[in-house]
Amino acid sequence: MLTIFQRGTSPGFLFTESSMDSEELLSTMKRDTHLVPDGFWAAKTEKQVTTASVTDAYPPEWDVNSINCTANWNLTTLDWFNMLEPHFQQFLLYRHCRYFPMIINNPQKCFGNIDLLIVVKSIITQHDRRDVIRKTWGKEKKINGKKIKTIFLLGTAMKEEERANYQKLLDFENQIYRDILQWDFLDSFFNLTLKEVHFLKWMTIYCQNVTYIFKGDDDVFVSPNNVLDYLDGKTSPDLFVGDVLYKAKPIRKKENKYYIPNSLYNKSFYPPYAGGGGFIMADSLVKRLFKASETLDLYPIDDVFLGMCLEVIKVNPIMHGGFKTFGIVKNKSSKMNKEPCFYRSMIVVHKLLPADLLQMWELVHSNLTCSRKVNIL
């Protein structure tokens, strides 16, 4: 027995004449995967925005129908703000712009009782990943009488010149599968936290009969059978389980993707949080997390932000060895990372591209003979 453990104004115009111009600003935004176009938070528009307050009375449907997001220019008078890198300045200027209109909604996804709702963070250009997930771990079905449903969370295309064409393709994809939730903000790295709060609000409005939620990335391997096996007999309303990081330190190296300046977060450690590659939570946490999220300023790292929300509601996330958000082992060249016998006993493994995911799924579900049993549940 081998047991594995693992402990109104375009956001482009941000500065006064004495600061860098918008073209120079945009050219320095290296943190996001794609180059940032003219707007940071959403496509240019003349819509108006509304924001919800913390309340027990939730709207019967998505109640944000327009955008009007102007910069908080008061920040530009502060010395600490002017010392920040341009992309952090832009984030802070528009951090109060919290909720955006829905472009695609599928509230019928939550009709009836659902035992496991699979929620996948995706971006508009990665239709190949969504397609493979629908064929593998995100396939909607029943397992031992347990109903599984799947939805994908998206914003809009990063590149303005591609936005219209990609949107047409996404509309067609949604006509076929009816599993897309899309909001009118750009799918950038900093906006992943927006995706988090929009999902929490959407769940609070539309989903009343879900028992558990698996939420993860679109480049992971997931075993729904192992998820349900782990959840069997669990009754805690505070259940939140994943690959939990305890006493993680904010990264201060500017070249790192997850760099955070002291002026944005000056504590020595983050609260415990689960790696965003995939985690499971009880549906009873959703409304509490949504309320908690509205008491906090948005934070650039979505995983950490959710950990902050858990801290507010005094829920401790649970570490579980079946969640491998850094691969089976962190050594990427290790053969263990491609061993299907390990995948068969895991809950989540990160990171696989579509072809690798499909191949691993087929191997795991073939007549696989393993010399050792891996016990993680």
Short mmCIF file of N, CA, C and O in Angstrom, two decimals, residues 103-234:
data_model
loop_
_atom_site.label_atom_id
_atom_site.label_comp_id
_atom_site.label_asym_id
_atom_site.label_seq_id
_atom_site.Cartn_x
_atom_site.Cartn_y
_atom_site.Cartn_z
N ILE A 103 -23.21 38.73 -20.60
CA ILE A 103 -23.38 38.61 -22.05
C ILE A 103 -24.10 37.30 -22.37
O ILE A 103 -24.98 37.25 -23.22
N ILE A 104 -23.70 36.24 -21.68
CA ILE A 104 -24.34 34.93 -21.86
C ILE A 104 -24.71 34.39 -20.48
O ILE A 104 -23.87 34.36 -19.58
N ASN A 105 -25.94 33.97 -20.33
CA ASN A 105 -26.41 33.40 -19.07
C ASN A 105 -27.15 32.10 -19.35
O ASN A 105 -27.86 31.98 -20.36
N ASN A 106 -26.96 31.12 -18.49
CA ASN A 106 -27.67 29.85 -18.61
C ASN A 106 -28.20 29.43 -17.24
O ASN A 106 -27.72 28.45 -16.64
N PRO A 107 -29.19 30.15 -16.73
CA PRO A 107 -29.70 29.84 -15.40
C PRO A 107 -30.34 28.47 -15.30
O PRO A 107 -30.45 27.91 -14.20
N GLN A 108 -30.73 27.90 -16.44
CA GLN A 108 -31.36 26.58 -16.41
C GLN A 108 -30.39 25.50 -15.94
O GLN A 108 -30.80 24.39 -15.57
N LYS A 109 -29.10 25.82 -15.92
CA LYS A 109 -28.11 24.85 -15.43
C LYS A 109 -28.39 24.42 -13.99
O LYS A 109 -27.99 23.34 -13.58
N CYS A 110 -29.05 25.29 -13.25
CA CYS A 110 -29.30 24.98 -11.84
C CYS A 110 -30.73 24.53 -11.58
O CYS A 110 -31.17 24.51 -10.44
N PHE A 111 -31.48 24.20 -12.62
CA PHE A 111 -32.83 23.68 -12.42
C PHE A 111 -32.73 22.26 -11.83
O PHE A 111 -31.93 21.45 -12.26
N GLY A 112 -33.55 21.99 -10.86
CA GLY A 112 -33.55 20.66 -10.25
C GLY A 112 -32.43 20.50 -9.25
O GLY A 112 -31.65 21.42 -8.98
N ASN A 113 -32.34 19.32 -8.68
CA ASN A 113 -31.32 19.03 -7.68
C ASN A 113 -30.03 18.56 -8.36
O ASN A 113 -30.06 17.70 -9.25
N ILE A 114 -28.90 19.14 -7.95
CA ILE A 114 -27.60 18.81 -8.51
C ILE A 114 -26.68 18.37 -7.38
O ILE A 114 -26.52 19.09 -6.39
N ASP A 115 -26.09 17.21 -7.51
CA ASP A 115 -25.20 16.71 -6.47
C ASP A 115 -23.81 17.34 -6.57
O ASP A 115 -23.19 17.64 -5.55
N LEU A 116 -23.33 17.52 -7.79
CA LEU A 116 -22.00 18.11 -7.99
C LEU A 116 -22.06 19.06 -9.19
O LEU A 116 -22.35 18.63 -10.31
N LEU A 117 -21.77 20.32 -8.94
CA LEU A 117 -21.68 21.30 -10.01
C LEU A 117 -20.21 21.54 -10.30
O LEU A 117 -19.45 21.99 -9.43
N ILE A 118 -19.79 21.23 -11.52
CA ILE A 118 -18.42 21.45 -11.95
C ILE A 118 -18.33 22.83 -12.59
O ILE A 118 -19.05 23.12 -13.55
N VAL A 119 -17.47 23.67 -12.06
CA VAL A 119 -17.34 25.05 -12.51
C VAL A 119 -15.90 25.25 -13.00
O VAL A 119 -14.95 25.03 -12.25
N VAL A 120 -15.77 25.66 -14.26
CA VAL A 120 -14.45 25.72 -14.89
C VAL A 120 -14.14 27.15 -15.33
O VAL A 120 -14.91 27.75 -16.09
N LYS A 121 -13.01 27.68 -14.87
CA LYS A 121 -12.54 28.98 -15.35
C LYS A 121 -11.89 28.78 -16.72
O LYS A 121 -11.00 27.96 -16.88
N SER A 122 -12.37 29.53 -17.69
CA SER A 122 -11.84 29.40 -19.05
C SER A 122 -11.74 30.79 -19.67
O SER A 122 -12.17 31.78 -19.08
N ILE A 123 -11.14 30.86 -20.86
CA ILE A 123 -11.13 32.11 -21.61
C ILE A 123 -11.65 31.84 -23.01
O ILE A 123 -11.63 30.70 -23.49
N ILE A 124 -12.10 32.88 -23.67
CA ILE A 124 -12.88 32.73 -24.89
C ILE A 124 -12.10 32.02 -25.99
O ILE A 124 -12.68 31.29 -26.80
N THR A 125 -10.77 32.18 -26.03
CA THR A 125 -9.98 31.59 -27.11
C THR A 125 -9.71 30.10 -26.93
O THR A 125 -9.29 29.44 -27.88
N GLN A 126 -9.96 29.57 -25.74
CA GLN A 126 -9.56 28.19 -25.45
C GLN A 126 -10.73 27.21 -25.57
O GLN A 126 -11.01 26.43 -24.67
N HIS A 127 -11.39 27.26 -26.72
CA HIS A 127 -12.52 26.37 -26.96
C HIS A 127 -12.08 24.92 -27.01
O HIS A 127 -12.85 24.00 -26.71
N ASP A 128 -10.81 24.67 -27.41
CA ASP A 128 -10.32 23.29 -27.47
C ASP A 128 -10.27 22.66 -26.08
O ASP A 128 -10.56 21.47 -25.92
N ARG A 129 -9.92 23.46 -25.08
CA ARG A 129 -9.89 22.94 -23.71
C ARG A 129 -11.31 22.62 -23.23
O ARG A 129 -11.54 21.58 -22.60
N ARG A 130 -12.24 23.50 -23.52
CA ARG A 130 -13.62 23.24 -23.11
C ARG A 130 -14.16 21.99 -23.80
O ARG A 130 -14.88 21.20 -23.20
N ASP A 131 -13.80 21.83 -25.06
CA ASP A 131 -14.30 20.69 -25.82
C ASP A 131 -13.81 19.38 -25.21
O ASP A 131 -14.59 18.42 -25.04
N VAL A 132 -12.53 19.31 -24.83
CA VAL A 132 -11.98 18.10 -24.24
C VAL A 132 -12.59 17.86 -22.86
O VAL A 132 -12.88 16.71 -22.49
N ILE A 133 -12.79 18.91 -22.09
CA ILE A 133 -13.38 18.75 -20.76
C ILE A 133 -14.79 18.18 -20.87
O ILE A 133 -15.18 17.31 -20.09
N ARG A 134 -15.56 18.64 -21.85
CA ARG A 134 -16.92 18.12 -22.04
C ARG A 134 -16.91 16.63 -22.37
O ARG A 134 -17.87 15.91 -22.09
N LYS A 135 -15.83 16.17 -22.99
CA LYS A 135 -15.73 14.75 -23.37
C LYS A 135 -15.16 13.90 -22.25
O LYS A 135 -15.25 12.66 -22.32
N THR A 136 -14.55 14.55 -21.25
CA THR A 136 -13.86 13.78 -20.21
C THR A 136 -14.47 14.09 -18.85
O THR A 136 -15.60 13.71 -18.59
N TRP A 137 -13.75 14.79 -17.98
CA TRP A 137 -14.20 14.94 -16.60
C TRP A 137 -15.36 15.92 -16.43
O TRP A 137 -16.02 15.90 -15.40
N GLY A 138 -15.63 16.73 -17.43
CA GLY A 138 -16.76 17.65 -17.32
C GLY A 138 -18.02 17.16 -18.00
O GLY A 138 -19.00 17.90 -18.10
N LYS A 139 -18.01 15.91 -18.45
CA LYS A 139 -19.20 15.36 -19.11
C LYS A 139 -20.36 15.26 -18.13
O LYS A 139 -20.22 14.73 -17.03
N GLU A 140 -21.51 15.80 -18.53
CA GLU A 140 -22.68 15.78 -17.66
C GLU A 140 -23.32 14.39 -17.66
O GLU A 140 -23.62 13.85 -18.72
N LYS A 141 -23.49 13.85 -16.47
CA LYS A 141 -24.00 12.49 -16.35
C LYS A 141 -24.40 12.23 -14.91
O LYS A 141 -24.35 13.11 -14.05
N LYS A 142 -24.81 10.98 -14.64
CA LYS A 142 -25.04 10.52 -13.28
C LYS A 142 -24.04 9.43 -12.95
O LYS A 142 -23.75 8.56 -13.77
N ILE A 143 -23.48 9.52 -11.75
CA ILE A 143 -22.58 8.49 -11.24
C ILE A 143 -23.19 7.93 -9.97
O ILE A 143 -23.34 8.66 -8.99
N ASN A 144 -23.58 6.69 -10.02
CA ASN A 144 -24.25 6.05 -8.87
C ASN A 144 -25.43 6.88 -8.38
O ASN A 144 -25.64 7.07 -7.18
N GLY A 145 -26.19 7.40 -9.34
CA GLY A 145 -27.38 8.19 -9.01
C GLY A 145 -27.11 9.65 -8.68
O GLY A 145 -28.05 10.41 -8.45
N LYS A 146 -25.83 10.07 -8.66
CA LYS A 146 -25.47 11.45 -8.35
C LYS A 146 -25.40 12.27 -9.65
O LYS A 146 -24.65 11.92 -10.56
N LYS A 147 -26.17 13.36 -9.69
CA LYS A 147 -26.22 14.17 -10.90
C LYS A 147 -25.08 15.19 -10.95
O LYS A 147 -24.84 15.91 -9.99
N ILE A 148 -24.39 15.23 -12.11
CA ILE A 148 -23.28 16.16 -12.32
C ILE A 148 -23.63 17.12 -13.45
O ILE A 148 -24.06 16.70 -14.53
N LYS A 149 -23.43 18.41 -13.20
CA LYS A 149 -23.61 19.45 -14.21
C LYS A 149 -22.33 20.26 -14.33
O LYS A 149 -21.54 20.34 -13.38
N THR A 150 -22.13 20.89 -15.49
CA THR A 150 -20.89 21.63 -15.76
C THR A 150 -21.19 23.00 -16.35
O THR A 150 -22.05 23.12 -17.23
N ILE A 151 -20.46 24.03 -15.87
CA ILE A 151 -20.53 25.36 -16.47
C ILE A 151 -19.12 25.92 -16.62
O ILE A 151 -18.20 25.54 -15.89
N PHE A 152 -18.95 26.83 -17.58
CA PHE A 152 -17.68 27.49 -17.83
C PHE A 152 -17.84 28.99 -17.59
O PHE A 152 -18.85 29.59 -17.99
N LEU A 153 -16.83 29.59 -16.95
CA LEU A 153 -16.85 31.01 -16.62
C LEU A 153 -15.91 31.77 -17.55
O LEU A 153 -14.72 31.45 -17.62
N LEU A 154 -16.43 32.80 -18.23
CA LEU A 154 -15.63 33.54 -19.20
C LEU A 154 -15.88 35.05 -19.10
O LEU A 154 -16.94 35.49 -18.67
N GLY A 155 -14.87 35.80 -19.54
CA GLY A 155 -15.02 37.22 -19.81
C GLY A 155 -14.98 37.41 -21.31
O GLY A 155 -15.34 36.51 -22.08
N THR A 156 -14.50 38.58 -21.76
CA THR A 156 -14.42 38.86 -23.19
C THR A 156 -12.99 38.73 -23.67
O THR A 156 -12.04 38.71 -22.89
N ALA A 157 -12.81 38.65 -25.00
CA ALA A 157 -11.48 38.46 -25.59
C ALA A 157 -10.57 39.64 -25.28
O ALA A 157 -11.00 40.79 -25.27
N MET A 158 -9.29 39.34 -25.06
CA MET A 158 -8.33 40.38 -24.71
C MET A 158 -8.04 41.32 -25.87
O MET A 158 -7.95 42.52 -25.69
N LYS A 159 -7.88 40.77 -27.07
CA LYS A 159 -7.50 41.59 -28.21
C LYS A 159 -8.75 42.15 -28.88
O LYS A 159 -9.63 41.41 -29.32
N GLU A 160 -8.79 43.47 -28.95
CA GLU A 160 -10.00 44.12 -29.47
C GLU A 160 -10.30 43.71 -30.90
O GLU A 160 -11.46 43.52 -31.28
N GLU A 161 -9.25 43.53 -31.72
CA GLU A 161 -9.47 43.20 -33.13
C GLU A 161 -10.02 41.79 -33.30
O GLU A 161 -10.57 41.45 -34.36
N GLU A 162 -9.90 40.93 -32.26
CA GLU A 162 -10.40 39.56 -32.35
C GLU A 162 -11.74 39.38 -31.65
O GLU A 162 -12.36 38.33 -31.76
N ARG A 163 -12.17 40.40 -30.93
CA ARG A 163 -13.29 40.23 -30.02
C ARG A 163 -14.58 39.81 -30.74
O ARG A 163 -15.28 38.91 -30.31
N ALA A 164 -14.91 40.48 -31.84
CA ALA A 164 -16.17 40.20 -32.52
C ALA A 164 -16.21 38.77 -33.06
O ALA A 164 -17.21 38.06 -32.90
N ASN A 165 -15.12 38.33 -33.70
CA ASN A 165 -15.11 36.99 -34.28
C ASN A 165 -15.17 35.91 -33.21
O ASN A 165 -15.90 34.92 -33.34
N TYR A 166 -14.38 36.08 -32.16
CA TYR A 166 -14.40 35.09 -31.08
C TYR A 166 -15.77 35.06 -30.40
O TYR A 166 -16.23 34.00 -29.97
N GLN A 167 -16.41 36.22 -30.30
CA GLN A 167 -17.72 36.26 -29.67
C GLN A 167 -18.75 35.48 -30.49
O GLN A 167 -19.59 34.77 -29.94
N LYS A 168 -18.66 35.60 -31.81
CA LYS A 168 -19.58 34.85 -32.67
C LYS A 168 -19.37 33.34 -32.49
O LYS A 168 -20.34 32.57 -32.44
N LEU A 169 -18.11 32.94 -32.41
CA LEU A 169 -17.82 31.52 -32.20
C LEU A 169 -18.32 31.04 -30.84
O LEU A 169 -18.86 29.93 -30.72
N LEU A 170 -18.17 31.89 -29.82
CA LEU A 170 -18.64 31.51 -28.49
C LEU A 170 -20.17 31.43 -28.45
O LEU A 170 -20.73 30.53 -27.83
N ASP A 171 -20.82 32.35 -29.12
CA ASP A 171 -22.29 32.30 -29.19
C ASP A 171 -22.76 31.00 -29.83
O ASP A 171 -23.73 30.38 -29.37
N PHE A 172 -22.06 30.58 -30.88
CA PHE A 172 -22.41 29.33 -31.55
C PHE A 172 -22.13 28.14 -30.64
O PHE A 172 -22.95 27.21 -30.53
N GLU A 173 -21.00 28.17 -29.94
CA GLU A 173 -20.66 27.12 -28.98
C GLU A 173 -21.73 27.01 -27.90
O GLU A 173 -22.15 25.91 -27.52
N ASN A 174 -22.18 28.15 -27.44
CA ASN A 174 -23.21 28.15 -26.39
C ASN A 174 -24.55 27.65 -26.91
O ASN A 174 -25.31 27.03 -26.16
N GLN A 175 -24.86 27.91 -28.17
CA GLN A 175 -26.09 27.38 -28.74
C GLN A 175 -26.09 25.85 -28.73
O GLN A 175 -27.13 25.22 -28.55
N ILE A 176 -24.91 25.28 -28.88
CA ILE A 176 -24.80 23.82 -28.90
C ILE A 176 -24.86 23.23 -27.50
O ILE A 176 -25.61 22.28 -27.24
N TYR A 177 -24.10 23.82 -26.57
CA TYR A 177 -23.91 23.18 -25.27
C TYR A 177 -24.67 23.84 -24.12
O TYR A 177 -24.92 23.20 -23.10
N ARG A 178 -24.99 25.12 -24.23
CA ARG A 178 -25.73 25.83 -23.18
C ARG A 178 -25.06 25.67 -21.81
O ARG A 178 -25.71 25.36 -20.81
N ASP A 179 -23.75 25.87 -21.77
CA ASP A 179 -23.01 25.72 -20.52
C ASP A 179 -22.04 26.87 -20.26
O ASP A 179 -21.07 26.71 -19.52
N ILE A 180 -22.28 28.02 -20.88
CA ILE A 180 -21.38 29.17 -20.78
C ILE A 180 -22.00 30.26 -19.90
O ILE A 180 -23.18 30.57 -20.03
N LEU A 181 -21.19 30.82 -19.00
CA LEU A 181 -21.52 32.06 -18.31
C LEU A 181 -20.46 33.07 -18.70
O LEU A 181 -19.27 32.83 -18.50
N GLN A 182 -20.89 34.19 -19.29
CA GLN A 182 -19.93 35.20 -19.74
C GLN A 182 -20.34 36.57 -19.26
O GLN A 182 -21.50 36.95 -19.32
N TRP A 183 -19.32 37.33 -18.79
CA TRP A 183 -19.56 38.70 -18.34
C TRP A 183 -18.74 39.68 -19.17
O TRP A 183 -17.75 39.30 -19.81
N ASP A 184 -19.15 40.94 -19.13
CA ASP A 184 -18.55 41.97 -19.97
C ASP A 184 -17.34 42.63 -19.32
O ASP A 184 -17.32 43.84 -19.07
N PHE A 185 -16.32 41.81 -19.00
CA PHE A 185 -15.03 42.34 -18.59
C PHE A 185 -13.94 41.51 -19.28
O PHE A 185 -14.18 40.37 -19.67
N LEU A 186 -12.76 42.09 -19.43
CA LEU A 186 -11.70 41.42 -20.15
C LEU A 186 -11.13 40.26 -19.35
O LEU A 186 -10.95 40.35 -18.14
N ASP A 187 -10.79 39.19 -20.06
CA ASP A 187 -10.22 38.01 -19.41
C ASP A 187 -8.72 38.20 -19.22
O ASP A 187 -7.91 37.61 -19.94
N SER A 188 -8.36 39.03 -18.25
CA SER A 188 -6.95 39.24 -17.93
C SER A 188 -6.62 38.58 -16.60
O SER A 188 -7.51 38.16 -15.85
N PHE A 189 -5.34 38.53 -16.28
CA PHE A 189 -4.90 37.88 -15.04
C PHE A 189 -5.49 38.56 -13.82
O PHE A 189 -6.02 37.92 -12.91
N PHE A 190 -5.41 39.89 -13.77
CA PHE A 190 -5.96 40.62 -12.64
C PHE A 190 -7.46 40.45 -12.51
O PHE A 190 -8.02 40.57 -11.42
N ASN A 191 -8.14 40.19 -13.62
CA ASN A 191 -9.59 40.09 -13.59
C ASN A 191 -10.11 38.72 -13.17
O ASN A 191 -11.32 38.50 -13.14
N LEU A 192 -9.21 37.80 -12.83
CA LEU A 192 -9.66 36.51 -12.31
C LEU A 192 -10.44 36.68 -11.00
O LEU A 192 -11.36 35.91 -10.71
N THR A 193 -10.09 37.69 -10.23
CA THR A 193 -10.85 37.95 -9.01
C THR A 193 -12.25 38.44 -9.34
O THR A 193 -13.22 38.10 -8.64
N LEU A 194 -12.38 39.21 -10.40
CA LEU A 194 -13.73 39.59 -10.86
C LEU A 194 -14.54 38.35 -11.21
O LEU A 194 -15.72 38.25 -10.90
N LYS A 195 -13.89 37.40 -11.86
CA LYS A 195 -14.60 36.16 -12.22
C LYS A 195 -15.08 35.43 -10.97
O LYS A 195 -16.16 34.84 -10.95
N GLU A 196 -14.27 35.48 -9.91
CA GLU A 196 -14.64 34.84 -8.65
C GLU A 196 -15.89 35.47 -8.05
O GLU A 196 -16.83 34.78 -7.67
N VAL A 197 -15.90 36.81 -7.93
CA VAL A 197 -17.04 37.46 -7.28
C VAL A 197 -18.29 37.39 -8.15
O VAL A 197 -19.42 37.31 -7.63
N HIS A 198 -18.12 37.41 -9.47
CA HIS A 198 -19.29 37.28 -10.34
C HIS A 198 -19.91 35.89 -10.21
O HIS A 198 -21.13 35.74 -10.20
N PHE A 199 -19.05 34.88 -10.10
CA PHE A 199 -19.57 33.52 -9.92
C PHE A 199 -20.32 33.39 -8.60
O PHE A 199 -21.40 32.79 -8.54
N LEU A 200 -19.75 33.92 -7.53
CA LEU A 200 -20.42 33.84 -6.22
C LEU A 200 -21.78 34.52 -6.26
O LEU A 200 -22.77 34.01 -5.70
N LYS A 201 -21.84 35.66 -6.92
CA LYS A 201 -23.13 36.36 -7.01
C LYS A 201 -24.11 35.56 -7.87
O LYS A 201 -25.29 35.43 -7.52
N TRP A 202 -23.62 35.02 -8.99
CA TRP A 202 -24.49 34.24 -9.88
C TRP A 202 -25.05 33.02 -9.15
O TRP A 202 -26.25 32.72 -9.24
N MET A 203 -24.19 32.32 -8.41
CA MET A 203 -24.65 31.16 -7.65
C MET A 203 -25.70 31.56 -6.62
O MET A 203 -26.70 30.85 -6.42
N THR A 204 -25.48 32.67 -5.95
CA THR A 204 -26.41 33.13 -4.92
C THR A 204 -27.79 33.42 -5.51
O THR A 204 -28.82 33.15 -4.88
N ILE A 205 -27.81 33.92 -6.75
CA ILE A 205 -29.09 34.26 -7.39
C ILE A 205 -29.78 33.02 -7.97
O ILE A 205 -30.98 32.81 -7.76
N TYR A 206 -29.02 32.17 -8.67
CA TYR A 206 -29.65 31.15 -9.52
C TYR A 206 -29.59 29.72 -8.98
O TYR A 206 -30.37 28.88 -9.44
N CYS A 207 -28.69 29.41 -8.08
CA CYS A 207 -28.51 28.01 -7.69
C CYS A 207 -28.89 27.79 -6.23
O CYS A 207 -28.16 28.20 -5.33
N GLN A 208 -30.00 27.13 -6.04
CA GLN A 208 -30.49 26.88 -4.68
C GLN A 208 -30.45 25.40 -4.30
O GLN A 208 -30.64 25.06 -3.14
N ASN A 209 -30.21 24.53 -5.27
CA ASN A 209 -30.32 23.10 -5.01
C ASN A 209 -29.09 22.32 -5.44
O ASN A 209 -29.16 21.24 -6.01
N VAL A 210 -27.92 22.92 -5.17
CA VAL A 210 -26.65 22.25 -5.43
C VAL A 210 -26.09 21.79 -4.09
O VAL A 210 -26.15 22.51 -3.09
N THR A 211 -25.53 20.59 -4.06
CA THR A 211 -24.96 20.07 -2.82
C THR A 211 -23.49 20.43 -2.68
O THR A 211 -23.06 20.98 -1.67
N TYR A 212 -22.70 20.15 -3.74
CA TYR A 212 -21.28 20.46 -3.71
C TYR A 212 -20.84 21.09 -5.02
O TYR A 212 -21.46 20.88 -6.08
N ILE A 213 -19.75 21.84 -4.95
CA ILE A 213 -19.19 22.52 -6.11
C ILE A 213 -17.73 22.13 -6.25
O ILE A 213 -16.97 22.19 -5.27
N PHE A 214 -17.35 21.69 -7.43
CA PHE A 214 -15.93 21.60 -7.77
C PHE A 214 -15.62 22.78 -8.68
O PHE A 214 -16.27 22.98 -9.70
N LYS A 215 -14.62 23.57 -8.33
CA LYS A 215 -14.24 24.72 -9.14
C LYS A 215 -12.77 24.63 -9.48
O LYS A 215 -11.93 24.42 -8.60
N GLY A 216 -12.44 24.74 -10.76
CA GLY A 216 -11.04 24.59 -11.15
C GLY A 216 -10.73 25.23 -12.49
O GLY A 216 -11.57 25.87 -13.13
N ASP A 217 -9.48 25.02 -12.92
CA ASP A 217 -9.00 25.57 -14.18
C ASP A 217 -9.35 24.65 -15.34
O ASP A 217 -9.79 23.50 -15.13
N ASP A 218 -9.09 25.13 -16.56
CA ASP A 218 -9.40 24.33 -17.74
C ASP A 218 -8.19 23.54 -18.25
O ASP A 218 -8.21 23.01 -19.35
N ASP A 219 -7.13 23.46 -17.43
CA ASP A 219 -5.97 22.69 -17.83
C ASP A 219 -5.60 21.66 -16.76
O ASP A 219 -4.43 21.39 -16.50
N VAL A 220 -6.63 21.09 -16.13
CA VAL A 220 -6.40 20.10 -15.08
C VAL A 220 -7.07 18.78 -15.45
O VAL A 220 -7.98 18.73 -16.27
N PHE A 221 -6.59 17.72 -14.82
CA PHE A 221 -7.23 16.40 -14.88
C PHE A 221 -8.03 16.23 -13.59
O PHE A 221 -7.50 16.46 -12.50
N VAL A 222 -9.28 15.84 -13.72
CA VAL A 222 -10.15 15.67 -12.56
C VAL A 222 -10.82 14.30 -12.64
O VAL A 222 -11.21 13.86 -13.73
N SER A 223 -10.95 13.63 -11.51
CA SER A 223 -11.70 12.38 -11.44
C SER A 223 -13.02 12.62 -10.71
O SER A 223 -13.03 12.68 -9.47
N PRO A 224 -14.13 12.79 -11.44
CA PRO A 224 -15.43 12.97 -10.76
C PRO A 224 -15.78 11.81 -9.85
O PRO A 224 -16.39 12.01 -8.79
N ASN A 225 -15.38 10.59 -10.22
CA ASN A 225 -15.65 9.43 -9.36
C ASN A 225 -14.96 9.58 -8.01
O ASN A 225 -15.56 9.33 -6.95
N ASN A 226 -13.70 10.02 -8.04
CA ASN A 226 -12.97 10.20 -6.79
C ASN A 226 -13.50 11.39 -5.99
O ASN A 226 -13.48 11.37 -4.76
N VAL A 227 -13.97 12.41 -6.69
CA VAL A 227 -14.60 13.55 -6.00
C VAL A 227 -15.81 13.06 -5.20
O VAL A 227 -15.96 13.35 -4.01
N LEU A 228 -16.67 12.28 -5.87
CA LEU A 228 -17.88 11.80 -5.22
C LEU A 228 -17.56 10.78 -4.12
O LEU A 228 -18.23 10.75 -3.08
N ASP A 229 -16.53 9.97 -4.35
CA ASP A 229 -16.12 9.02 -3.30
C ASP A 229 -15.66 9.78 -2.05
O ASP A 229 -15.98 9.40 -0.92
N TYR A 230 -14.90 10.84 -2.26
CA TYR A 230 -14.43 11.63 -1.12
C TYR A 230 -15.61 12.28 -0.39
O TYR A 230 -15.64 12.34 0.85
N LEU A 231 -16.58 12.76 -1.14
CA LEU A 231 -17.71 13.48 -0.54
C LEU A 231 -18.73 12.55 0.11
O LEU A 231 -19.58 13.02 0.88
N ASP A 232 -18.67 11.29 -0.20
CA ASP A 232 -19.66 10.35 0.34
C ASP A 232 -19.65 10.37 1.87
O ASP A 232 -18.62 10.12 2.51
N GLY A 233 -20.78 10.69 2.43
CA GLY A 233 -20.92 10.72 3.88
C GLY A 233 -20.52 12.04 4.52
O GLY A 233 -20.72 12.23 5.73
N LYS A 234 -19.98 12.98 3.73
CA LYS A 234 -19.61 14.28 4.27
C LYS A 234 -20.87 15.13 4.47
O LYS A 234 -21.75 15.17 3.62
#
